[in-house]
Amino acid sequence: MPEGPSIVILREEVAALRLNGKEILHVEGNSKIDKDRLIHQQVIDFKSWGKHFLVCFENFTLRIHFMLFGLYKIDGRKDTPARLSLQFANAELNFYSCSVKIFDQPAYELYDWSGDIMSDDWNAEKALKKLKDTPKMLACDALLNQDIFAGSGNIIKNEVLFRTRIHPLSQIGKLPQEKLVEIVKETRNYSFDFLTWKLEFTLKKHWLAHTKKMCPRCRIPFIKEYLGKTKRRSYFCTNCQVLYF
DNA sequence: TCTCATGTTTAGGT
DNA sequence: GACCTAAACATGAG
């Protein structure tokens, strides 16, 4: 569930419930957070930043991060206990297997939306500058770096590197300016394709590289390797993806 | 039944 | 401090 576009879908599903300004009537769950802090509080807004789902209150913010296995149910439950359940008069939000944390500041003090690939405030120039400031970073690490591309994950990484024909082990500092511009532009662009396809339940069908055995351009086998600082799955074509090194 | 994976933090070592 | 590794968390698809 976790990449940025999926969190946007959650945010929009919750927005449709019109819970802004509504009071939380009951809180449950096996989360260790102070649940009394939430009860009878009025939710100001629901936001997302990268892979974070944010429940905003006047003076504090509840952050939900779904990690690898996180799930949610809106007006429904799983058989297993919820990590956190927020119950309103006419709706219920249930979160499972996720990381939950309360921050003692309003969301606008905690987050800079110019770094969120899905945000209206996304700033491509700032992302470009961040890339230029980290010349030793590998392309595969840059696309998982939440300080540069908040919301990008392993699927987006593999698809963007394939679309831009960049080998995952390329060094950011060795890429020509126009390729850096292309990475920034395509990360944003693919993320919105991801959103569209996820809503259509056709995301997997549209993968060109991620989990694929063969390059759709060259018809030669993809390489599958665990690359970068975090050793995440990378699928790439040694023929059409150029190694800048 | 078993392996693996859309992720991140933290603790420990060198 | 920089850099690396492993562990921890925990669900479901194939």
Tab-separated table of N, CA, C and O in Angstrom, chain A residues 116-119 122-129 131 143 148-149 152 156 159-161 163-164 166 175-194:
chain	number	residue	atom	x	y	z
A	116	ASP	N	7.130	17.082	-1.616
A	116	ASP	CA	6.196	15.967	-1.795
A	116	ASP	C	5.846	15.818	-3.271
A	116	ASP	O	5.238	16.719	-3.859
A	117	ILE	N	6.213	14.699	-3.858
A	117	ILE	CA	6.033	14.502	-5.314
A	117	ILE	C	4.580	14.607	-5.762
A	117	ILE	O	4.319	14.873	-6.932
A	118	MET	N	3.615	14.409	-4.846
A	118	MET	CA	2.204	14.456	-5.218
A	118	MET	C	1.554	15.812	-4.917
A	118	MET	O	0.387	16.021	-5.238
A	119	SER	N	2.287	16.709	-4.293
A	119	SER	CA	1.678	17.944	-3.803
A	119	SER	C	1.545	19.009	-4.879
A	119	SER	O	2.377	19.105	-5.782
A	122	TRP	N	4.647	20.983	-4.998
A	122	TRP	CA	5.905	20.357	-5.457
A	122	TRP	C	6.750	21.363	-6.229
A	122	TRP	O	6.243	22.085	-7.095
A	123	ASN	N	8.050	21.384	-5.877
A	123	ASN	CA	8.949	22.341	-6.500
A	123	ASN	C	10.093	21.598	-7.189
A	123	ASN	O	11.021	21.111	-6.535
A	124	ALA	N	10.012	21.510	-8.514
A	124	ALA	CA	11.001	20.748	-9.283
A	124	ALA	C	12.395	21.363	-9.183
A	124	ALA	O	13.394	20.638	-9.121
A	125	GLU	N	12.449	22.671	-9.128
A	125	GLU	CA	13.763	23.335	-9.051
A	125	GLU	C	14.481	22.965	-7.757
A	125	GLU	O	15.692	22.747	-7.748
A	126	LYS	N	13.706	22.927	-6.667
A	126	LYS	CA	14.325	22.558	-5.389
A	126	LYS	C	14.850	21.125	-5.425
A	126	LYS	O	15.927	20.832	-4.902
A	127	ALA	N	14.078	20.234	-6.054
A	127	ALA	CA	14.517	18.836	-6.152
A	127	ALA	C	15.797	18.753	-6.986
A	127	ALA	O	16.726	18.006	-6.643
A	128	LEU	N	15.840	19.507	-8.052
A	128	LEU	CA	17.030	19.528	-8.904
A	128	LEU	C	18.246	20.002	-8.116
A	128	LEU	O	19.333	19.425	-8.212
A	129	LYS	N	18.042	21.026	-7.312
A	129	LYS	CA	19.156	21.538	-6.506
A	129	LYS	C	19.627	20.487	-5.491
A	129	LYS	O	20.823	20.300	-5.293
A	131	LEU	N	19.480	17.309	-5.826
A	131	LEU	CA	20.258	16.303	-6.561
A	131	LEU	C	21.674	16.814	-6.810
A	131	LEU	O	22.659	16.098	-6.588
A	143	LEU	N	16.268	8.090	-5.857
A	143	LEU	CA	14.837	7.922	-6.089
A	143	LEU	C	14.101	7.302	-4.906
A	143	LEU	O	12.870	7.229	-4.910
A	148	ILE	N	14.449	14.125	-0.918
A	148	ILE	CA	14.451	14.690	-2.275
A	148	ILE	C	13.111	14.434	-2.957
A	148	ILE	O	12.516	15.336	-3.530
A	149	PHE	N	12.655	13.163	-2.884
A	149	PHE	CA	11.405	12.774	-3.540
A	149	PHE	C	10.470	12.132	-2.511
A	149	PHE	O	10.311	10.907	-2.493
A	152	SER	N	8.197	8.805	-3.172
A	152	SER	CA	8.711	7.834	-4.138
A	152	SER	C	9.121	6.551	-3.417
A	152	SER	O	9.690	6.604	-2.326
A	156	ILE	N	8.198	3.185	-8.075
A	156	ILE	CA	8.448	4.443	-8.786
A	156	ILE	C	9.915	4.511	-9.210
A	156	ILE	O	10.229	4.879	-10.344
A	159	GLU	N	10.506	2.201	-12.290
A	159	GLU	CA	9.809	2.680	-13.493
A	159	GLU	C	10.432	3.979	-14.013
A	159	GLU	O	10.581	4.152	-15.220
A	160	VAL	N	10.796	4.882	-13.111
A	160	VAL	CA	11.382	6.155	-13.551
A	160	VAL	C	12.758	5.932	-14.177
A	160	VAL	O	13.076	6.519	-15.222
A	161	LEU	N	13.564	5.064	-13.583
A	161	LEU	CA	14.892	4.815	-14.162
A	161	LEU	C	14.772	4.135	-15.522
A	161	LEU	O	15.560	4.406	-16.429
A	163	ARG	N	12.111	4.497	-17.639
A	163	ARG	CA	11.574	5.501	-18.568
A	163	ARG	C	12.638	6.505	-18.997
A	163	ARG	O	12.624	6.968	-20.139
A	164	THR	N	13.529	6.862	-18.068
A	164	THR	CA	14.550	7.870	-18.390
A	164	THR	C	15.844	7.232	-18.920
A	164	THR	O	16.812	7.935	-19.178
A	166	ILE	N	18.126	5.396	-17.481
A	166	ILE	CA	19.288	5.604	-16.611
A	166	ILE	C	19.543	4.334	-15.800
A	166	ILE	O	18.626	3.789	-15.179
A	175	LEU	N	25.658	12.618	-14.122
A	175	LEU	CA	24.561	12.767	-15.081
A	175	LEU	C	24.551	14.174	-15.658
A	175	LEU	O	24.729	15.151	-14.921
A	176	PRO	N	24.363	14.295	-16.977
A	176	PRO	CA	24.239	15.635	-17.544
A	176	PRO	C	22.984	16.336	-17.008
A	176	PRO	O	22.012	15.677	-16.614
A	177	GLN	N	23.046	17.649	-17.008
A	177	GLN	CA	21.944	18.473	-16.494
A	177	GLN	C	20.585	18.017	-17.019
A	177	GLN	O	19.630	17.879	-16.266
A	178	GLU	N	20.503	17.745	-18.327
A	178	GLU	CA	19.187	17.419	-18.893
A	178	GLU	C	18.645	16.091	-18.369
A	178	GLU	O	17.432	15.912	-18.282
A	179	LYS	N	19.552	15.174	-17.992
A	179	LYS	CA	19.061	13.918	-17.417
A	179	LYS	C	18.551	14.140	-15.988
A	179	LYS	O	17.576	13.506	-15.570
A	180	LEU	N	19.191	15.029	-15.267
A	180	LEU	CA	18.705	15.354	-13.914
A	180	LEU	C	17.315	15.985	-13.995
A	180	LEU	O	16.417	15.629	-13.227
A	181	VAL	N	17.165	16.893	-14.933
A	181	VAL	CA	15.859	17.537	-15.143
A	181	VAL	C	14.821	16.475	-15.490
A	181	VAL	O	13.684	16.500	-14.996
A	182	GLU	N	15.237	15.518	-16.303
A	182	GLU	CA	14.328	14.454	-16.741
A	182	GLU	C	13.898	13.568	-15.566
A	182	GLU	O	12.722	13.188	-15.476
A	183	ILE	N	14.833	13.235	-14.693
A	183	ILE	CA	14.491	12.419	-13.512
A	183	ILE	C	13.423	13.129	-12.682
A	183	ILE	O	12.410	12.525	-12.301
A	184	VAL	N	13.661	14.396	-12.428
A	184	VAL	CA	12.734	15.165	-11.584
A	184	VAL	C	11.353	15.203	-12.239
A	184	VAL	O	10.327	14.944	-11.597
A	185	LYS	N	11.333	15.503	-13.530
A	185	LYS	CA	10.065	15.627	-14.234
A	185	LYS	C	9.327	14.286	-14.315
A	185	LYS	O	8.114	14.199	-14.106
A	186	GLU	N	10.078	13.233	-14.598
A	186	GLU	CA	9.456	11.925	-14.790
A	186	GLU	C	8.991	11.302	-13.475
A	186	GLU	O	8.039	10.521	-13.454
A	187	THR	N	9.669	11.643	-12.384
A	187	THR	CA	9.240	11.114	-11.082
A	187	THR	C	7.842	11.651	-10.759
A	187	THR	O	6.943	10.896	-10.360
A	188	ARG	N	7.684	12.927	-10.951
A	188	ARG	CA	6.362	13.553	-10.740
A	188	ARG	C	5.337	12.970	-11.716
A	188	ARG	O	4.237	12.565	-11.345
A	189	ASN	N	5.724	12.915	-12.976
A	189	ASN	CA	4.829	12.445	-14.029
A	189	ASN	C	4.388	10.991	-13.805
A	189	ASN	O	3.196	10.671	-13.850
A	190	TYR	N	5.358	10.111	-13.549
A	190	TYR	CA	5.002	8.706	-13.344
A	190	TYR	C	4.138	8.527	-12.094
A	190	TYR	O	3.235	7.680	-12.071
A	191	SER	N	4.386	9.343	-11.076
A	191	SER	CA	3.611	9.209	-9.839
A	191	SER	C	2.131	9.469	-10.084
A	191	SER	O	1.266	8.838	-9.468
A	192	PHE	N	1.834	10.382	-10.992
A	192	PHE	CA	0.424	10.638	-11.323
A	192	PHE	C	-0.147	9.552	-12.229
A	192	PHE	O	-1.333	9.214	-12.132
A	193	ASP	N	0.698	8.963	-13.081
A	193	ASP	CA	0.258	7.776	-13.824
A	193	ASP	C	-0.070	6.645	-12.853
A	193	ASP	O	-1.080	5.944	-12.984
A	194	PHE	N	0.803	6.483	-11.871
A	194	PHE	CA	0.625	5.476	-10.817
A	194	PHE	C	-0.743	5.681	-10.154
A	194	PHE	O	-1.529	4.731	-9.990
